[in-house]
Amino acid sequence: MRKSSPFEAARTLLRGILGLPALAVHLAMMSGLVTVALAQTPPLRPHEPTPPASQTEPWLRGLPARRGLEPRPSGNESGPININTATLKELTRLKNIGRARANDIIKGRPYSNTDDLVQRDILPRYVYDEIKDSIIVGQE
């Protein structure tokens, strides 16, 4: 029988001990079971500073455009309006004249003079006094 050196005995022992676990790790890595442990973490991103609250509050954003909320013109820029022929849109441009009063003016046609609006109780006197310089009466 051949006598083995202590070095060879230790080597044989280590092969036996390390052989099976090393084989199991190798097989597990090949099958993808251990890939989670070996996966790299994504690189850290630099810190992005957030703006202070005073710059992100909603009152700093512009308001969206909304139809129908534009201020009405203060009068008729294109000259006086003929109350016998004016359209609903033209009449609503007058101060204190909304859709209801404009419809009442249209229903009461024809007018012989502008004061008919007050005489027929279509407009109150204070409204008529504000628009009397912006309206005229012409025959249809």
PDB file of C-alpha atoms in Angstrom:
ATOM      1  CA  MET A   1       0.000   0.000   0.000  1.00  0.00           C
ATOM      2  CA  ARG A   2       1.138   3.359  -0.799  1.00  0.00           C
ATOM      3  CA  LYS A   3       1.567   5.743   2.011  1.00  0.00           C
ATOM      4  CA  SER A   4      -0.002   9.106   1.415  1.00  0.00           C
ATOM      5  CA  SER A   5       1.380  12.330   2.614  1.00  0.00           C
ATOM      6  CA  PRO A   6      -0.639  14.534   4.937  1.00  0.00           C
ATOM      7  CA  PHE A   7      -1.037  16.985   2.095  1.00  0.00           C
ATOM      8  CA  GLU A   8      -2.683  14.419  -0.172  1.00  0.00           C
ATOM      9  CA  ALA A   9      -4.989  13.274   2.627  1.00  0.00           C
ATOM     10  CA  ALA A  10      -6.171  16.799   3.267  1.00  0.00           C
ATOM     11  CA  ARG A  11      -6.675  17.352  -0.443  1.00  0.00           C
ATOM     12  CA  THR A  12      -8.810  14.272  -0.781  1.00  0.00           C
ATOM     13  CA  LEU A  13     -10.842  15.258   2.242  1.00  0.00           C
ATOM     14  CA  LEU A  14     -11.440  18.770   0.855  1.00  0.00           C
ATOM     15  CA  ARG A  15     -12.493  17.359  -2.492  1.00  0.00           C
ATOM     16  CA  GLY A  16     -15.095  15.264  -0.750  1.00  0.00           C
ATOM     17  CA  ILE A  17     -16.342  18.119   1.401  1.00  0.00           C
ATOM     18  CA  LEU A  18     -16.272  20.847  -1.214  1.00  0.00           C
ATOM     19  CA  GLY A  19     -17.202  18.723  -4.173  1.00  0.00           C
ATOM     20  CA  LEU A  20     -20.906  18.291  -3.530  1.00  0.00           C
ATOM     21  CA  PRO A  21     -21.753  21.825  -2.460  1.00  0.00           C
ATOM     22  CA  ALA A  22     -19.677  23.305  -5.268  1.00  0.00           C
ATOM     23  CA  LEU A  23     -21.468  21.041  -7.724  1.00  0.00           C
ATOM     24  CA  ALA A  24     -24.865  22.109  -6.310  1.00  0.00           C
ATOM     25  CA  VAL A  25     -23.976  25.797  -6.580  1.00  0.00           C
ATOM     26  CA  HIS A  26     -22.727  25.305 -10.107  1.00  0.00           C
ATOM     27  CA  LEU A  27     -25.923  23.518 -11.160  1.00  0.00           C
ATOM     28  CA  ALA A  28     -28.116  26.084  -9.471  1.00  0.00           C
ATOM     29  CA  MET A  29     -26.333  28.924 -11.232  1.00  0.00           C
ATOM     30  CA  MET A  30     -26.698  27.217 -14.561  1.00  0.00           C
ATOM     31  CA  SER A  31     -30.432  26.722 -14.062  1.00  0.00           C
ATOM     32  CA  GLY A  32     -30.987  30.370 -13.041  1.00  0.00           C
ATOM     33  CA  LEU A  33     -31.968  29.798  -9.431  1.00  0.00           C
ATOM     34  CA  VAL A  34     -29.178  31.866  -7.956  1.00  0.00           C
ATOM     35  CA  THR A  35     -29.263  34.740 -10.433  1.00  0.00           C
ATOM     36  CA  VAL A  36     -31.101  36.911  -7.923  1.00  0.00           C
ATOM     37  CA  ALA A  37     -28.162  36.815  -5.544  1.00  0.00           C
ATOM     38  CA  LEU A  38     -25.730  37.751  -8.286  1.00  0.00           C
ATOM     39  CA  ALA A  39     -27.848  40.496  -9.872  1.00  0.00           C
ATOM     40  CA  GLN A  40     -26.394  43.956  -9.832  1.00  0.00           C
ATOM     41  CA  THR A  41     -28.230  46.810  -8.192  1.00  0.00           C
ATOM     42  CA  PRO A  42     -28.988  49.800 -10.426  1.00  0.00           C
ATOM     43  CA  PRO A  43     -26.642  52.739 -10.033  1.00  0.00           C
ATOM     44  CA  LEU A  44     -27.852  55.454  -7.695  1.00  0.00           C
ATOM     45  CA  ARG A  45     -29.262  58.538  -9.371  1.00  0.00           C
ATOM     46  CA  PRO A  46     -28.174  61.929  -8.190  1.00  0.00           C
ATOM     47  CA  HIS A  47     -30.645  63.647  -5.893  1.00  0.00           C
ATOM     48  CA  GLU A  48     -33.058  65.869  -7.804  1.00  0.00           C
ATOM     49  CA  PRO A  49     -33.977  68.894  -5.727  1.00  0.00           C
ATOM     50  CA  THR A  50     -37.676  69.694  -5.523  1.00  0.00           C
ATOM     51  CA  PRO A  51     -38.753  73.297  -5.889  1.00  0.00           C
ATOM     52  CA  PRO A  52     -40.035  75.030  -2.776  1.00  0.00           C
ATOM     53  CA  ALA A  53     -43.794  74.989  -2.142  1.00  0.00           C
ATOM     54  CA  SER A  54     -44.043  78.693  -2.896  1.00  0.00           C
ATOM     55  CA  GLN A  55     -43.166  77.908  -6.522  1.00  0.00           C
ATOM     56  CA  THR A  56     -45.499  74.943  -6.960  1.00  0.00           C
ATOM     57  CA  GLU A  57     -48.745  76.191  -5.442  1.00  0.00           C
ATOM     58  CA  PRO A  58     -51.799  76.108  -7.726  1.00  0.00           C
ATOM     59  CA  TRP A  59     -52.281  79.875  -7.650  1.00  0.00           C
ATOM     60  CA  LEU A  60     -49.066  80.297  -9.614  1.00  0.00           C
ATOM     61  CA  ARG A  61     -50.400  78.337 -12.584  1.00  0.00           C
ATOM     62  CA  GLY A  62     -52.266  80.191 -15.288  1.00  0.00           C
ATOM     63  CA  LEU A  63     -55.999  79.753 -15.418  1.00  0.00           C
ATOM     64  CA  PRO A  64     -57.387  77.797 -18.352  1.00  0.00           C
ATOM     65  CA  ALA A  65     -59.328  79.731 -20.929  1.00  0.00           C
ATOM     66  CA  ARG A  66     -63.060  79.323 -20.408  1.00  0.00           C
ATOM     67  CA  ARG A  67     -65.594  80.307 -22.988  1.00  0.00           C
ATOM     68  CA  GLY A  68     -68.280  82.762 -22.040  1.00  0.00           C
ATOM     69  CA  LEU A  69     -66.449  84.266 -19.094  1.00  0.00           C
ATOM     70  CA  GLU A  70     -64.822  87.121 -20.929  1.00  0.00           C
ATOM     71  CA  PRO A  71     -65.803  90.539 -19.613  1.00  0.00           C
ATOM     72  CA  ARG A  72     -68.516  92.277 -21.566  1.00  0.00           C
ATOM     73  CA  PRO A  73     -67.592  95.389 -23.457  1.00  0.00           C
ATOM     74  CA  SER A  74     -68.630  98.552 -21.647  1.00  0.00           C
ATOM     75  CA  GLY A  75     -70.734  99.723 -24.540  1.00  0.00           C
ATOM     76  CA  ASN A  76     -71.244  99.427 -28.228  1.00  0.00           C
ATOM     77  CA  GLU A  77     -68.011 100.325 -29.978  1.00  0.00           C
ATOM     78  CA  SER A  78     -69.498 100.106 -33.487  1.00  0.00           C
ATOM     79  CA  GLY A  79     -72.167 102.773 -32.973  1.00  0.00           C
ATOM     80  CA  PRO A  80     -75.744 102.773 -31.704  1.00  0.00           C
ATOM     81  CA  ILE A  81     -77.823  99.600 -31.946  1.00  0.00           C
ATOM     82  CA  ASN A  82     -81.138  99.616 -33.750  1.00  0.00           C
ATOM     83  CA  ILE A  83     -83.516  97.884 -31.322  1.00  0.00           C
ATOM     84  CA  ASN A  84     -85.904  96.991 -34.171  1.00  0.00           C
ATOM     85  CA  THR A  85     -83.291  95.005 -36.120  1.00  0.00           C
ATOM     86  CA  ALA A  86     -80.577  94.017 -33.621  1.00  0.00           C
ATOM     87  CA  THR A  87     -79.777  90.366 -33.006  1.00  0.00           C
ATOM     88  CA  LEU A  88     -79.767  88.728 -29.592  1.00  0.00           C
ATOM     89  CA  LYS A  89     -75.978  88.837 -29.521  1.00  0.00           C
ATOM     90  CA  GLU A  90     -75.893  92.552 -30.348  1.00  0.00           C
ATOM     91  CA  LEU A  91     -78.461  93.359 -27.655  1.00  0.00           C
ATOM     92  CA  THR A  92     -76.601  91.403 -24.957  1.00  0.00           C
ATOM     93  CA  ARG A  93     -73.563  93.630 -25.527  1.00  0.00           C
ATOM     94  CA  LEU A  94     -75.486  96.490 -23.944  1.00  0.00           C
ATOM     95  CA  LYS A  95     -74.942  97.197 -20.258  1.00  0.00           C
ATOM     96  CA  ASN A  96     -77.363  95.291 -17.943  1.00  0.00           C
ATOM     97  CA  ILE A  97     -78.981  93.503 -20.890  1.00  0.00           C
ATOM     98  CA  GLY A  98     -78.799  89.730 -20.612  1.00  0.00           C
ATOM     99  CA  ARG A  99     -80.484  87.032 -22.675  1.00  0.00           C
ATOM    100  CA  ALA A 100     -83.865  87.384 -20.954  1.00  0.00           C
ATOM    101  CA  ARG A 101     -84.088  91.146 -21.454  1.00  0.00           C
ATOM    102  CA  ALA A 102     -82.759  90.857 -25.018  1.00  0.00           C
ATOM    103  CA  ASN A 103     -85.461  88.273 -25.797  1.00  0.00           C
ATOM    104  CA  ASP A 104     -88.102  90.591 -24.302  1.00  0.00           C
ATOM    105  CA  ILE A 105     -86.868  93.446 -26.516  1.00  0.00           C
ATOM    106  CA  ILE A 106     -87.056  91.194 -29.587  1.00  0.00           C
ATOM    107  CA  LYS A 107     -90.577  89.976 -28.724  1.00  0.00           C
ATOM    108  CA  GLY A 108     -91.856  93.548 -28.266  1.00  0.00           C
ATOM    109  CA  ARG A 109     -90.898  94.744 -31.752  1.00  0.00           C
ATOM    110  CA  PRO A 110     -91.563  97.066 -33.561  1.00  0.00           C
ATOM    111  CA  TYR A 111     -90.867 100.217 -31.569  1.00  0.00           C
ATOM    112  CA  SER A 112     -91.689 103.753 -32.657  1.00  0.00           C
ATOM    113  CA  ASN A 113     -89.159 105.350 -30.272  1.00  0.00           C
ATOM    114  CA  THR A 114     -86.651 104.157 -27.677  1.00  0.00           C
ATOM    115  CA  ASP A 115     -88.827 105.241 -24.760  1.00  0.00           C
ATOM    116  CA  ASP A 116     -91.267 102.445 -25.727  1.00  0.00           C
ATOM    117  CA  LEU A 117     -88.979 100.046 -23.845  1.00  0.00           C
ATOM    118  CA  VAL A 118     -89.970 101.710 -20.554  1.00  0.00           C
ATOM    119  CA  GLN A 119     -93.579 102.519 -21.525  1.00  0.00           C
ATOM    120  CA  ARG A 120     -94.286  98.838 -22.330  1.00  0.00           C
ATOM    121  CA  ASP A 121     -92.493  97.646 -19.145  1.00  0.00           C
ATOM    122  CA  ILE A 122     -89.840  95.767 -21.110  1.00  0.00           C
ATOM    123  CA  LEU A 123     -86.973  97.522 -19.287  1.00  0.00           C
ATOM    124  CA  PRO A 124     -86.876  99.292 -15.931  1.00  0.00           C
ATOM    125  CA  ARG A 125     -86.114 103.016 -16.043  1.00  0.00           C
ATOM    126  CA  TYR A 126     -82.606 102.680 -14.531  1.00  0.00           C
ATOM    127  CA  VAL A 127     -81.545 100.201 -17.235  1.00  0.00           C
ATOM    128  CA  TYR A 128     -83.015 102.360 -19.971  1.00  0.00           C
ATOM    129  CA  ASP A 129     -81.174 105.422 -18.624  1.00  0.00           C
ATOM    130  CA  GLU A 130     -77.855 103.553 -18.880  1.00  0.00           C
ATOM    131  CA  ILE A 131     -78.355 102.412 -22.492  1.00  0.00           C
ATOM    132  CA  LYS A 132     -80.448 105.208 -24.048  1.00  0.00           C
ATOM    133  CA  ASP A 133     -77.389 106.770 -25.702  1.00  0.00           C
ATOM    134  CA  SER A 134     -76.389 103.402 -27.248  1.00  0.00           C
ATOM    135  CA  ILE A 135     -79.724 102.557 -28.932  1.00  0.00           C
ATOM    136  CA  ILE A 136     -81.757 103.964 -31.772  1.00  0.00           C
ATOM    137  CA  VAL A 137     -85.070 103.141 -33.409  1.00  0.00           C
ATOM    138  CA  GLY A 138     -85.268 102.602 -37.138  1.00  0.00           C
ATOM    139  CA  GLN A 139     -88.139 101.102 -39.058  1.00  0.00           C
ATOM    140  CA  GLU A 140     -87.842  97.475 -40.231  1.00  0.00           C
TER     141      GLU A 140
END
